[in-house]
PDB file of C-alpha atoms in Angstrom:
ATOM      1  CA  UNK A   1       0.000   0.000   0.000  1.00  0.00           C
ATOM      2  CA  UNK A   2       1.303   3.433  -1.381  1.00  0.00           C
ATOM      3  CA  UNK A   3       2.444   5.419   2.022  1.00  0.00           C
ATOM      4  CA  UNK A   4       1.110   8.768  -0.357  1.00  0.00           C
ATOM      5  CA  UNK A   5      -1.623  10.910  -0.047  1.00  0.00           C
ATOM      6  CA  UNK A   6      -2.740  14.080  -1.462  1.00  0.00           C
ATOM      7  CA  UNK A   7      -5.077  16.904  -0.398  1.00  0.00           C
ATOM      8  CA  UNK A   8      -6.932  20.229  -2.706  1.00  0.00           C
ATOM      9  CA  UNK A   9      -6.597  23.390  -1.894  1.00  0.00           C
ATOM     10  CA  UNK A  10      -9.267  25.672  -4.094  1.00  0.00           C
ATOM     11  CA  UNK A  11      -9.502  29.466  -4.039  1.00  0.00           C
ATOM     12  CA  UNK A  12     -12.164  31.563  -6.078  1.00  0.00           C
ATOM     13  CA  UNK A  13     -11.578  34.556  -7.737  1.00  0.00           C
ATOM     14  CA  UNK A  14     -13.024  36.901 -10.815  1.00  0.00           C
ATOM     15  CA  UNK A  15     -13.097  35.995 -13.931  1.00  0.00           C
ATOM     16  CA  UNK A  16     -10.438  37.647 -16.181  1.00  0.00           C
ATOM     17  CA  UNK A  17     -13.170  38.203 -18.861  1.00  0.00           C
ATOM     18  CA  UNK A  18     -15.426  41.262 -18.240  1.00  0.00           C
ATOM     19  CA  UNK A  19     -18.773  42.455 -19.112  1.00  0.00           C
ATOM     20  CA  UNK A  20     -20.415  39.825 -20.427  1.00  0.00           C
ATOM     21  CA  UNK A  21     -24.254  39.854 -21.353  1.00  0.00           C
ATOM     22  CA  UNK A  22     -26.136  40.237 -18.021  1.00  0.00           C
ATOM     23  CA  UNK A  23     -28.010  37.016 -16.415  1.00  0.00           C
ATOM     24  CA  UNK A  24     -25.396  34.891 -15.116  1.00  0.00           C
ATOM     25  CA  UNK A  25     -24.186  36.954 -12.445  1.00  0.00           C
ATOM     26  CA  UNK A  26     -24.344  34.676  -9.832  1.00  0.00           C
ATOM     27  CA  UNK A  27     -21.994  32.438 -11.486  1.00  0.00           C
ATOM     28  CA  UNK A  28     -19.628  35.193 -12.302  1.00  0.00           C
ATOM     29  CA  UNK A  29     -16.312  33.839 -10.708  1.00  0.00           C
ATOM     30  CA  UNK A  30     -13.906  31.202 -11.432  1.00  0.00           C
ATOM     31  CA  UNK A  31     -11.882  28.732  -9.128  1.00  0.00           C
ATOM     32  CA  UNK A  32      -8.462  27.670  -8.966  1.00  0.00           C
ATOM     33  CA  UNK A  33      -7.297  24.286  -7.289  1.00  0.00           C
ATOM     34  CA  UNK A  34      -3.692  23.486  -5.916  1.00  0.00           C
ATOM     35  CA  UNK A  35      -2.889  19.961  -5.177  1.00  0.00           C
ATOM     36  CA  UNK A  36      -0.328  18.988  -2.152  1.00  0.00           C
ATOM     37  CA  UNK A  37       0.837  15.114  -2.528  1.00  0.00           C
ATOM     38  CA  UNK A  38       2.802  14.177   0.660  1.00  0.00           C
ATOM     39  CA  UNK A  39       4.316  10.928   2.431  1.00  0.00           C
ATOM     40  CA  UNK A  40       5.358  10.963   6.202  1.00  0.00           C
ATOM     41  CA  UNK A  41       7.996  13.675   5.711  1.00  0.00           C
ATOM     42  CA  UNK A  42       8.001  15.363   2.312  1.00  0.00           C
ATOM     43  CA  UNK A  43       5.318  16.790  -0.441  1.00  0.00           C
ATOM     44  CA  UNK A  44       5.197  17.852  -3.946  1.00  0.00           C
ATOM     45  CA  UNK A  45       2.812  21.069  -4.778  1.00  0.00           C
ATOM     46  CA  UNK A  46       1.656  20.939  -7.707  1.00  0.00           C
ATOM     47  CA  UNK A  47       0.792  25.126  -9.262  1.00  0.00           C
ATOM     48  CA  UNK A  48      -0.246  28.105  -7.690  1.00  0.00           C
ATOM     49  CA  UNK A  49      -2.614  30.736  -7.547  1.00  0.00           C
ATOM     50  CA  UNK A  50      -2.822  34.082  -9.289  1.00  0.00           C
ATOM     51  CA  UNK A  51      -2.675  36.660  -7.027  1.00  0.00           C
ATOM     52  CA  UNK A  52      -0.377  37.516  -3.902  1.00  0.00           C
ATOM     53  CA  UNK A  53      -3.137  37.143  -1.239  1.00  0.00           C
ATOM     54  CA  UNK A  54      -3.812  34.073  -2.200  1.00  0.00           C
ATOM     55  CA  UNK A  55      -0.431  32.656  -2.938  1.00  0.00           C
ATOM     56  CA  UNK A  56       1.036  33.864   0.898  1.00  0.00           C
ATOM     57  CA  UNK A  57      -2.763  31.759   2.072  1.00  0.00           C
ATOM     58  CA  UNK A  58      -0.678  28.527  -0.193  1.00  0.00           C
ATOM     59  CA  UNK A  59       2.253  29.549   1.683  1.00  0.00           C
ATOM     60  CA  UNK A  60       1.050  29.186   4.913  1.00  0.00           C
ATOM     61  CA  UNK A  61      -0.885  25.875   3.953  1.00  0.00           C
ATOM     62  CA  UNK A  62       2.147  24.252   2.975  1.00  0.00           C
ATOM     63  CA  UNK A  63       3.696  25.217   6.115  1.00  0.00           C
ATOM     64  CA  UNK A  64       0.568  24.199   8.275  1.00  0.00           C
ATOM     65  CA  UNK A  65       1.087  20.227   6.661  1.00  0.00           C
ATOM     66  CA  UNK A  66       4.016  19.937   8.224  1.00  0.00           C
ATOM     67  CA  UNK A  67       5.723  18.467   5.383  1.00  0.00           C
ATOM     68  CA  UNK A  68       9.101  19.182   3.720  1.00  0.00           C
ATOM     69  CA  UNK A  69       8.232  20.966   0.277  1.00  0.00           C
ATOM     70  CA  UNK A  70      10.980  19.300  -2.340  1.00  0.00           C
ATOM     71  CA  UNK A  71       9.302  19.936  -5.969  1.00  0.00           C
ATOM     72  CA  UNK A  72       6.697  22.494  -7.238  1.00  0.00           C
ATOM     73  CA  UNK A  73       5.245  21.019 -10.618  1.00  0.00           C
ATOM     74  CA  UNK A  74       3.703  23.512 -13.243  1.00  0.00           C
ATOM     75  CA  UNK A  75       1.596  21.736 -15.181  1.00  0.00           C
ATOM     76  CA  UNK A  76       1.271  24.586 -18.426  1.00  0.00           C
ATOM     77  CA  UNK A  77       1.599  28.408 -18.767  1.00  0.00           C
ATOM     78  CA  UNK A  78      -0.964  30.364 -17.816  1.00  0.00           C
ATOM     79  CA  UNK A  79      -0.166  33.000 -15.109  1.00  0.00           C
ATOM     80  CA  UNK A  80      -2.838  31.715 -12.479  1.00  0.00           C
ATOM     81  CA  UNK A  81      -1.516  28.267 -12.467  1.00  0.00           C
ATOM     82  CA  UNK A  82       2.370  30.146 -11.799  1.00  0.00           C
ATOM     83  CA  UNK A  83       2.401  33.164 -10.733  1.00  0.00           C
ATOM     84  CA  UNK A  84       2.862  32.569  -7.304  1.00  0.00           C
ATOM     85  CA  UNK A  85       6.312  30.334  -7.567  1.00  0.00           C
ATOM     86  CA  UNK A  86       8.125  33.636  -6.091  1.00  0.00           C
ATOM     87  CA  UNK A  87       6.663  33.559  -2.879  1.00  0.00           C
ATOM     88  CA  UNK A  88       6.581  29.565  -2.268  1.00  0.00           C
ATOM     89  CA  UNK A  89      10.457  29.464  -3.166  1.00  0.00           C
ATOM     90  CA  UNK A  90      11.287  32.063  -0.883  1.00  0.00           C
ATOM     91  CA  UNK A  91       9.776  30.557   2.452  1.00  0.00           C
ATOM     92  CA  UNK A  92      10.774  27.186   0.815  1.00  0.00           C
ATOM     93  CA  UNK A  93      14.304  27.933  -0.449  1.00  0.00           C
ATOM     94  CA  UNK A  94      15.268  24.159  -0.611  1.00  0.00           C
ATOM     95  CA  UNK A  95      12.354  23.136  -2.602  1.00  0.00           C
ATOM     96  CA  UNK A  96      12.424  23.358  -7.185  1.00  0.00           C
ATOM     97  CA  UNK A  97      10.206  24.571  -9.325  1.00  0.00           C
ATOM     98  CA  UNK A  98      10.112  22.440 -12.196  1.00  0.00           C
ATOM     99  CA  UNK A  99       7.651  22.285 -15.724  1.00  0.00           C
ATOM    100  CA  UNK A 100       8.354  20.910 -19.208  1.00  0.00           C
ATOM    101  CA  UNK A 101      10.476  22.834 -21.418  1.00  0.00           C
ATOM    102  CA  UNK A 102       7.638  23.666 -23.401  1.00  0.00           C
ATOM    103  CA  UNK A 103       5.662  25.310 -20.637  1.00  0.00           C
ATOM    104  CA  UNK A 104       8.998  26.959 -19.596  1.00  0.00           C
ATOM    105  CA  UNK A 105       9.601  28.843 -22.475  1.00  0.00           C
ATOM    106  CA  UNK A 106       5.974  29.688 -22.572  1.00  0.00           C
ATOM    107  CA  UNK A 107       6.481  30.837 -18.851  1.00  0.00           C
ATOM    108  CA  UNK A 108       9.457  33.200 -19.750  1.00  0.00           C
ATOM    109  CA  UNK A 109       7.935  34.516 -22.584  1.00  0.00           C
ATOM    110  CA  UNK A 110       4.510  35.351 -20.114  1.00  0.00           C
ATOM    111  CA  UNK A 111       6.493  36.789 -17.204  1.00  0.00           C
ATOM    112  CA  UNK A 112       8.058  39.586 -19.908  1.00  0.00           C
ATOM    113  CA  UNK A 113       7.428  42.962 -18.724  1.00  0.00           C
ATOM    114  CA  UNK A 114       5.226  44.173 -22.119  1.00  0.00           C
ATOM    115  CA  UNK A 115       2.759  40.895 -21.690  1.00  0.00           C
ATOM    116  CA  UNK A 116       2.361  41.426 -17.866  1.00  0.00           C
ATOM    117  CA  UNK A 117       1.468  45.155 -18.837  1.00  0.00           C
ATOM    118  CA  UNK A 118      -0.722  44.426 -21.661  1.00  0.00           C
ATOM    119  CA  UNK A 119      -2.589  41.338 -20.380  1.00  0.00           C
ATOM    120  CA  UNK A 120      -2.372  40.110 -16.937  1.00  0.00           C
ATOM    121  CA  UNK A 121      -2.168  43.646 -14.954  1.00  0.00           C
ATOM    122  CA  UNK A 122      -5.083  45.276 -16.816  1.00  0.00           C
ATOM    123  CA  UNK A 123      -7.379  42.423 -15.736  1.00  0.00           C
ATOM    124  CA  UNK A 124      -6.106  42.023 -11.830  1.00  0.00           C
ATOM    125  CA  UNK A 125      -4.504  45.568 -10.887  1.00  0.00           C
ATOM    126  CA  UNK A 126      -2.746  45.223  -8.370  1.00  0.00           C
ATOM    127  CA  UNK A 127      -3.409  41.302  -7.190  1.00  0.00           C
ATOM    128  CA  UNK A 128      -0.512  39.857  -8.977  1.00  0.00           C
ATOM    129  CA  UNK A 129       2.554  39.229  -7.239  1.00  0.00           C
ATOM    130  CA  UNK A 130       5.445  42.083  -8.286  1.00  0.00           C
ATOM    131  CA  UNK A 131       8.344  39.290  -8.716  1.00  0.00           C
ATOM    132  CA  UNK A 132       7.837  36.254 -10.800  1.00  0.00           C
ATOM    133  CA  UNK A 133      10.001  33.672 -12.401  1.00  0.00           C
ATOM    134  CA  UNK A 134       9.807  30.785 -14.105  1.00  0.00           C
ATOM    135  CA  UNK A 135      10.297  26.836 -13.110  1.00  0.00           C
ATOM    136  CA  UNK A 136      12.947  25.257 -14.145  1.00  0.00           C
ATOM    137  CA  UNK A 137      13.101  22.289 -17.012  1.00  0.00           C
ATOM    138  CA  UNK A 138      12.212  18.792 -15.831  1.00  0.00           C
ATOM    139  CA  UNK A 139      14.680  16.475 -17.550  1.00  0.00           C
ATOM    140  CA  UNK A 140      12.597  13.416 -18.633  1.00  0.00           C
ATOM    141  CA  UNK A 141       8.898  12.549 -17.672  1.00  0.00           C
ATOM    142  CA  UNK A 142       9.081  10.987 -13.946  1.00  0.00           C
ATOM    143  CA  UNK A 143      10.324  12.449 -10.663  1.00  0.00           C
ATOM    144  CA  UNK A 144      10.151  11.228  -7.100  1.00  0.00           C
ATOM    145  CA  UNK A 145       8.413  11.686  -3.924  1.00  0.00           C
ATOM    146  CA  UNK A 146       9.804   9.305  -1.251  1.00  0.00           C
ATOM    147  CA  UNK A 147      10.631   6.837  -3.855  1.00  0.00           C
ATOM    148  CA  UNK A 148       7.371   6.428  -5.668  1.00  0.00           C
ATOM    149  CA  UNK A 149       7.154   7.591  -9.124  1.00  0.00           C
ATOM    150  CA  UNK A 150       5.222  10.754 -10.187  1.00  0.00           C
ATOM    151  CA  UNK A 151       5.043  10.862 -13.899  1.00  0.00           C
ATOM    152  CA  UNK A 152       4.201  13.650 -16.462  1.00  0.00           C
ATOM    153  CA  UNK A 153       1.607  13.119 -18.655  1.00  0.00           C
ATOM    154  CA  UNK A 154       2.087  14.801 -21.759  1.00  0.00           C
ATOM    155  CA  UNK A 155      -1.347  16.256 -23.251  1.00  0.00           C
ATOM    156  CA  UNK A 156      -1.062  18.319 -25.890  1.00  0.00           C
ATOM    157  CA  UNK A 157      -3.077  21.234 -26.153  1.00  0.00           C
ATOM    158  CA  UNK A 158      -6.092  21.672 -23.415  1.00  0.00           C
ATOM    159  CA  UNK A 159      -6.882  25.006 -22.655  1.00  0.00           C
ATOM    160  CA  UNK A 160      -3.908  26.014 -23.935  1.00  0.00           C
ATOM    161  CA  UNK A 161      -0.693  24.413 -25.941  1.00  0.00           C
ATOM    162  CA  UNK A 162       1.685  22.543 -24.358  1.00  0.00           C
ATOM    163  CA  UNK A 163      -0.176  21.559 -21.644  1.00  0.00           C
ATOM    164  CA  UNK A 164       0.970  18.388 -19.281  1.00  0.00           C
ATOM    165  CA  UNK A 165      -0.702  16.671 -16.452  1.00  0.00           C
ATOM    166  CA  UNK A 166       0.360  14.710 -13.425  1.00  0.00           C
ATOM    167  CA  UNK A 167       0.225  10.879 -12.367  1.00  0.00           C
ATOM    168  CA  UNK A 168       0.919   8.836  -9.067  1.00  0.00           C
ATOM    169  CA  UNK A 169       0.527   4.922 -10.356  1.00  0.00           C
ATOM    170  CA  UNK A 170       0.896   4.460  -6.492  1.00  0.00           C
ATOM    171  CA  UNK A 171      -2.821   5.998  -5.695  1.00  0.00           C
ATOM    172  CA  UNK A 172      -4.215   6.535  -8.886  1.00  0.00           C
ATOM    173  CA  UNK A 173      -4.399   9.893  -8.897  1.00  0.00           C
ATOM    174  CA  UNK A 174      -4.065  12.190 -12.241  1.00  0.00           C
ATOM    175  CA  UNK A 175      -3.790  16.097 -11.732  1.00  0.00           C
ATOM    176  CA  UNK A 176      -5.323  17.032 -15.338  1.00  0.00           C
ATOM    177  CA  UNK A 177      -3.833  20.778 -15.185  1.00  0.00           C
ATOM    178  CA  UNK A 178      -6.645  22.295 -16.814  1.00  0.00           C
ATOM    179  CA  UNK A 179      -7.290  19.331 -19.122  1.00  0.00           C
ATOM    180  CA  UNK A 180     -10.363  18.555 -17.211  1.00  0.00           C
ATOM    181  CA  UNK A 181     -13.311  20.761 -15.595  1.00  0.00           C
ATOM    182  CA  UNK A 182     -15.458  20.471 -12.706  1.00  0.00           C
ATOM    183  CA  UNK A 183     -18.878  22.324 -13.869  1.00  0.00           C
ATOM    184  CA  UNK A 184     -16.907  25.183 -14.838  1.00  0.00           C
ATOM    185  CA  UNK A 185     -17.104  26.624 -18.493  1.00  0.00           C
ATOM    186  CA  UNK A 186     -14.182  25.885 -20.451  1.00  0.00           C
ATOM    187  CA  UNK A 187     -11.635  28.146 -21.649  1.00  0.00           C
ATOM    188  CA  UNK A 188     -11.832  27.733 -25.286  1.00  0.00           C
ATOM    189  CA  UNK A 189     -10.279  31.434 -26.466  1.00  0.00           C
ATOM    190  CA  UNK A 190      -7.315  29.318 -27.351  1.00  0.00           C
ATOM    191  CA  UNK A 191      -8.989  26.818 -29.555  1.00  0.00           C
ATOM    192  CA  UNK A 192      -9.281  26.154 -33.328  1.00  0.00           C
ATOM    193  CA  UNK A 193     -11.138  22.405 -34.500  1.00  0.00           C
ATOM    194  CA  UNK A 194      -7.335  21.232 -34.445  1.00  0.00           C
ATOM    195  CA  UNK A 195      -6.932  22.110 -30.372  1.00  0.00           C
ATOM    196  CA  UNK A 196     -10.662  21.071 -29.662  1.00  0.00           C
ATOM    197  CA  UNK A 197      -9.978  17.876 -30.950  1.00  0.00           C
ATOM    198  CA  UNK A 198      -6.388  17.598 -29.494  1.00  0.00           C
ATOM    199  CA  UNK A 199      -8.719  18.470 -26.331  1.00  0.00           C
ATOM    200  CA  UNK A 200     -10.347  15.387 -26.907  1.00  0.00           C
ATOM    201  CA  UNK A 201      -7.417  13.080 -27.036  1.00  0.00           C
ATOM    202  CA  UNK A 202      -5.932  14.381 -24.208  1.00  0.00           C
ATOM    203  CA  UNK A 203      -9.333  13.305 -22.225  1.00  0.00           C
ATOM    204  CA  UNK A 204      -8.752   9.946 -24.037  1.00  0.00           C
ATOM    205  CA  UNK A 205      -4.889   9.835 -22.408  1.00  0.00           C
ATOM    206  CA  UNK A 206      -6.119  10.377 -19.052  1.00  0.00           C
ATOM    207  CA  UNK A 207      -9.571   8.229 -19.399  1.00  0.00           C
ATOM    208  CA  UNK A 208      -6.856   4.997 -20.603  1.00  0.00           C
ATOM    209  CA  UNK A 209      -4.855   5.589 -16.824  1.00  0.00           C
ATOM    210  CA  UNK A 210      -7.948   4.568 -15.351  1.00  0.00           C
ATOM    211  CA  UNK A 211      -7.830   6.967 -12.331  1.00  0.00           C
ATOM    212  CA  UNK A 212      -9.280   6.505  -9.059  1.00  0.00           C
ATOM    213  CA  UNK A 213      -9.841  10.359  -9.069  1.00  0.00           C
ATOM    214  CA  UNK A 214      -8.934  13.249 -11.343  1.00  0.00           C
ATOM    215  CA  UNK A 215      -8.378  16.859 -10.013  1.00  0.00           C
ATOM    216  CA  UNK A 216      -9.762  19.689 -12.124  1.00  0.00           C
ATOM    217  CA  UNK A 217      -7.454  22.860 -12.417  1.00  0.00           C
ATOM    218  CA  UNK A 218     -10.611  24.765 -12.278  1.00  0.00           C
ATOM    219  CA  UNK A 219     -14.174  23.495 -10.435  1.00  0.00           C
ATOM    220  CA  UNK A 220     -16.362  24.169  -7.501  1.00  0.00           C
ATOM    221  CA  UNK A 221     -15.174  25.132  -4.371  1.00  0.00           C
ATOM    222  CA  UNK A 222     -15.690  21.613  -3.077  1.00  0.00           C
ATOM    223  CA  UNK A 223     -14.481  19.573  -5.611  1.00  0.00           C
ATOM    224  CA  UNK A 224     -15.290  15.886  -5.171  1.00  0.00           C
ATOM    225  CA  UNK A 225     -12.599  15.126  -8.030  1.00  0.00           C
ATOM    226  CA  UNK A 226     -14.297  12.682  -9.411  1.00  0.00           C
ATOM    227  CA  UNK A 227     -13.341  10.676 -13.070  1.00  0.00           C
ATOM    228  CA  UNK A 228     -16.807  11.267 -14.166  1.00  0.00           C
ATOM    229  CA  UNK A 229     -15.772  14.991 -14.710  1.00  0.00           C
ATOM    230  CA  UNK A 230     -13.459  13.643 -17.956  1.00  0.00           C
ATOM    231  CA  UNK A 231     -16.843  12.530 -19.635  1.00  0.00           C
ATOM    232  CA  UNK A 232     -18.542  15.601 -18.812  1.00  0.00           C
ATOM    233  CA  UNK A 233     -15.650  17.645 -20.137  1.00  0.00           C
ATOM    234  CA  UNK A 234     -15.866  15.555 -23.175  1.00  0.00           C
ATOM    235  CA  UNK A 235     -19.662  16.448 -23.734  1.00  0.00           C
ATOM    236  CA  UNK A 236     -18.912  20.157 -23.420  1.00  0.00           C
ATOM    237  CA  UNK A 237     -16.267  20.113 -25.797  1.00  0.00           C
ATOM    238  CA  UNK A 238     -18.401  18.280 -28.319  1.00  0.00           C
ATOM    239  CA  UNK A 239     -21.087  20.799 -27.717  1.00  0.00           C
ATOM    240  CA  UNK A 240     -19.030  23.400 -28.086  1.00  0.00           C
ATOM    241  CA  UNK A 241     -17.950  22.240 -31.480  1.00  0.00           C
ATOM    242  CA  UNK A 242     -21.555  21.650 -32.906  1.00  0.00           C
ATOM    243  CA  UNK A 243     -22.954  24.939 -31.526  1.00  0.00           C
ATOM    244  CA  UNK A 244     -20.209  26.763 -33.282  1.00  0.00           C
ATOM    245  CA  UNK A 245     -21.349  24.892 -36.738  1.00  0.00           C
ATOM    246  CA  UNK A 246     -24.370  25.619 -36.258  1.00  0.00           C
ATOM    247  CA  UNK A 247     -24.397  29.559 -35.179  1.00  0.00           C
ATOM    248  CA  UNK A 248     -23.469  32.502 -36.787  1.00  0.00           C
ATOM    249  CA  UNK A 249     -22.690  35.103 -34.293  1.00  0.00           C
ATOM    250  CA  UNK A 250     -20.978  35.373 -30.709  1.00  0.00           C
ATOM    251  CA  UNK A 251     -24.011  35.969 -28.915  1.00  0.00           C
ATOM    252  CA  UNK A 252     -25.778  33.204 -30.373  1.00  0.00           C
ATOM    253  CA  UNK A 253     -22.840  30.844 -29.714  1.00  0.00           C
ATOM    254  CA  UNK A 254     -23.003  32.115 -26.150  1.00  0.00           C
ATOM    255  CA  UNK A 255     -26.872  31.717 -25.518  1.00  0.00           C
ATOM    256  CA  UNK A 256     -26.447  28.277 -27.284  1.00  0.00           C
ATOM    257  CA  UNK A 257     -24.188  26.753 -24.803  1.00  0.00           C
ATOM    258  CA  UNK A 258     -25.639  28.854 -22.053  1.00  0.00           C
ATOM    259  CA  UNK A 259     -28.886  26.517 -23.071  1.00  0.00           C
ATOM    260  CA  UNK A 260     -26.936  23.273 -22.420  1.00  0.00           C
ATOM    261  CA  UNK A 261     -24.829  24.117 -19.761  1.00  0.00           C
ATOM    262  CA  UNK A 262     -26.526  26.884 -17.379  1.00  0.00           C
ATOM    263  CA  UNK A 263     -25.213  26.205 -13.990  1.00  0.00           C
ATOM    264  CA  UNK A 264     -21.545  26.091 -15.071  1.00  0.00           C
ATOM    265  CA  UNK A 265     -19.711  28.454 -13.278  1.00  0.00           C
ATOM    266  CA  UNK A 266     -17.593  31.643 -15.477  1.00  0.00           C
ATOM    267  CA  UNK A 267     -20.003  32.249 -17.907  1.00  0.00           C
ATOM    268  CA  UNK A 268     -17.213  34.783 -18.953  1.00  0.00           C
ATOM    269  CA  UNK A 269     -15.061  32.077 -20.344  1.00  0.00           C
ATOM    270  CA  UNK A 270     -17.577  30.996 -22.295  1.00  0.00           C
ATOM    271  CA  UNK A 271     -18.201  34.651 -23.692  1.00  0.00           C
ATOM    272  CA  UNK A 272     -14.430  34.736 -24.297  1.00  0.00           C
ATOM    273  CA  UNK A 273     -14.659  31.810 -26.913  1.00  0.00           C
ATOM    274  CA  UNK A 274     -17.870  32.772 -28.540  1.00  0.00           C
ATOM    275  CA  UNK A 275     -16.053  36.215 -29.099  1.00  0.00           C
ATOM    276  CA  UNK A 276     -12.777  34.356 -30.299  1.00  0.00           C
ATOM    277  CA  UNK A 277     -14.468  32.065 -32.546  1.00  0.00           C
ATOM    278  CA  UNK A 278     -16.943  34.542 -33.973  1.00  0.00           C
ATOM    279  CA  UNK A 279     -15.421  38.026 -33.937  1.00  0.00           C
ATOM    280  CA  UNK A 280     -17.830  40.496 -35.404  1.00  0.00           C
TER     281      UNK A 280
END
C-alpha cells in the first residue's frame, strides 16, 4: 500500500473576462485548485494561484502540513496556475520549481514585462505578485516523492498548448492541469477544431490511466474530483464544437451553450470563446 496521499486546496476569484451579457451573475467567478501530494515527511505542490493574497494563504498551507516541500510542478503556462512560484520558493528555499520545457519557455515569454502590462495587470490591478520567475526544465517525464514515481503526462493542447498533467501509479491519482473541468465553463479562447480535438485526445490519455480520481485545475469550491468529470468535459467540448457549426454570431454561440450548460460556473469564459471564434 502506497504510504502517499494528497489533499486540494481551491480558491475563487473573478473571472479575467469582463462584461459579459447580463443574467449569469451569480456564477460570475472562477476557481483555482492546488494539489499537495505528501508521504510521512516530504510533499510535492503541484501550481499556484494568481494573485499575492492568495499565494502567501498557499504559503502558509504548505507550512501548516508539516511536510518538507521538495518539488513544485507547473503543469502549463498560464499565469494563475504560476504566478505565485516567487513567494513559495522564498519561504521554501530548498524546494524546485520544475515544468516541461515547453511550458517553460511559454512561462518566460509570459512573465516579460510588455505581456504582464498588456494582459495580466489590466485584468487584476494590483493582485498579482510584483516578482515572478519561471520553473525550471524537468529532464525526462518521472520524478520522485519518497521513492514512488510521479510521472508527467504529456497532453497536448487543453486550454492552452503545451499543456501536461500529473500521475501517481501508487494511488491513482491524475492532476489534469486544466485538461479537465469540474462544472466550470471551459476556456476555449485558445482553440481552433485542431486544439478542440487535441482536447479530446488528451481526455482519451487520461480516461486509458484509469484513475481513481482526477483533479480539475478549475471546479467548484468543493471539488469531489471525481473521473466522471473527464466525460462531462468531453460532452462540453463536443457541444461546443456543434454549436459553433451551427451559429453565426458570438451571442448566439453564447446563448447556445448557455442553453446546455446553465449552472456552469464563469459564464465569462464561455463569452471569451464565442467572441474568439466569432469576432464580429
Amino acid at each position: 500500500m502506497s504510504k502517499l496521499e494528497w489533499k486540494l486546496l481551491t480558491k475563487k476569484r473573478a473571472s479575467s473576462t469582463q462584461g459579459i451579457p447580463p443574467g449569469k451573475e451569480d456564477l460570475a467567478w472562477v476557481t483555482n485548485t492546488v494539489t499537495l501530494i505528501y508521504g510521512r515527511r516530504d510533499a510535492v505542490l503541484v501550481d499556484t494561484f494568481l494573485s499575492e493574497q492568495q499565494s502567501k494563504e498557499l504559503v502558509d498551507w504548505v507550512v501548516t502540513s508539516g511536510k518538507t516541500l521538495t518539488t513544485i510542478f507547473v503543469t502549463h503556462a498560464h499565469g494563475d496556475h504560476f504566478f505565485g512560484l516567487k513567494l513559495l520558493l522564498d519561504k521554501f528555499p530548498n524546494a524546485k520549481a520544475i515544468a516541461t520545457a515547453p511550458v517553460v519557455v511559454a512561462i518566460q515569454a509570459q512573465i516579460k514585462p510588455e505581456f504582464m502590462k498588456s494582459f495580466w495587470e489590466p485584468r487584476f490591478p494590483g493582485q498579482i505578485p510584483s516578482q515572478l520567475v519561471a520553473p525550471e526544465v524537468l529532464e525526462g517525464d518521472t520524478f520522485y516523492l519518497e521513492g514512488e514515481a510521479i510521472k508527467v503526462v504529456e497532453l497536448g493542447h487543453t486550454d492552452t498548448s503545451h499543456s501536461t498533467g500529473l500521475y501517481v501509479p501508487s494511488i491513482g491519482l491524475v492532476i489534469s492541469g486544466d485538461a479537465v473541468y469540474n462544472n466550470t465553463h471551459l476556456y476555449l479562447s485558445e482553440c481552433d477544431d485542431k486544439a478542440a480535438n487535441e482536447w479530446l485526445r488528451a481526455l482519451d490519455t487520461i480516461e486509458e490511466l484509469h484513475p481513481k480520481a482526477v483533479v480539475a485545475g478549475h471546479g467548484v469550491l468543493d471539488p469531489d474530483s471525481s473521473p466522471r468529470h473527464i466525460e462531462e468535459t468531453r460532452g462540453y467540448l463536443r457541444d461546443f464544437i456543434t454549436s459553433l457549426a451551427r451559429t453565426s454570431t458570438a451571442k448566439e454561440l453564447y446563448e447556445t451553450m448557455l442553453s446546455l450548460h446553465p449552472n456552469r460556473v464563469n459564464p465569462g469564459s464561455l463569452w471569451a470563446a464565442a467572441q474568439a471564434s466569432k469576432p464580429s
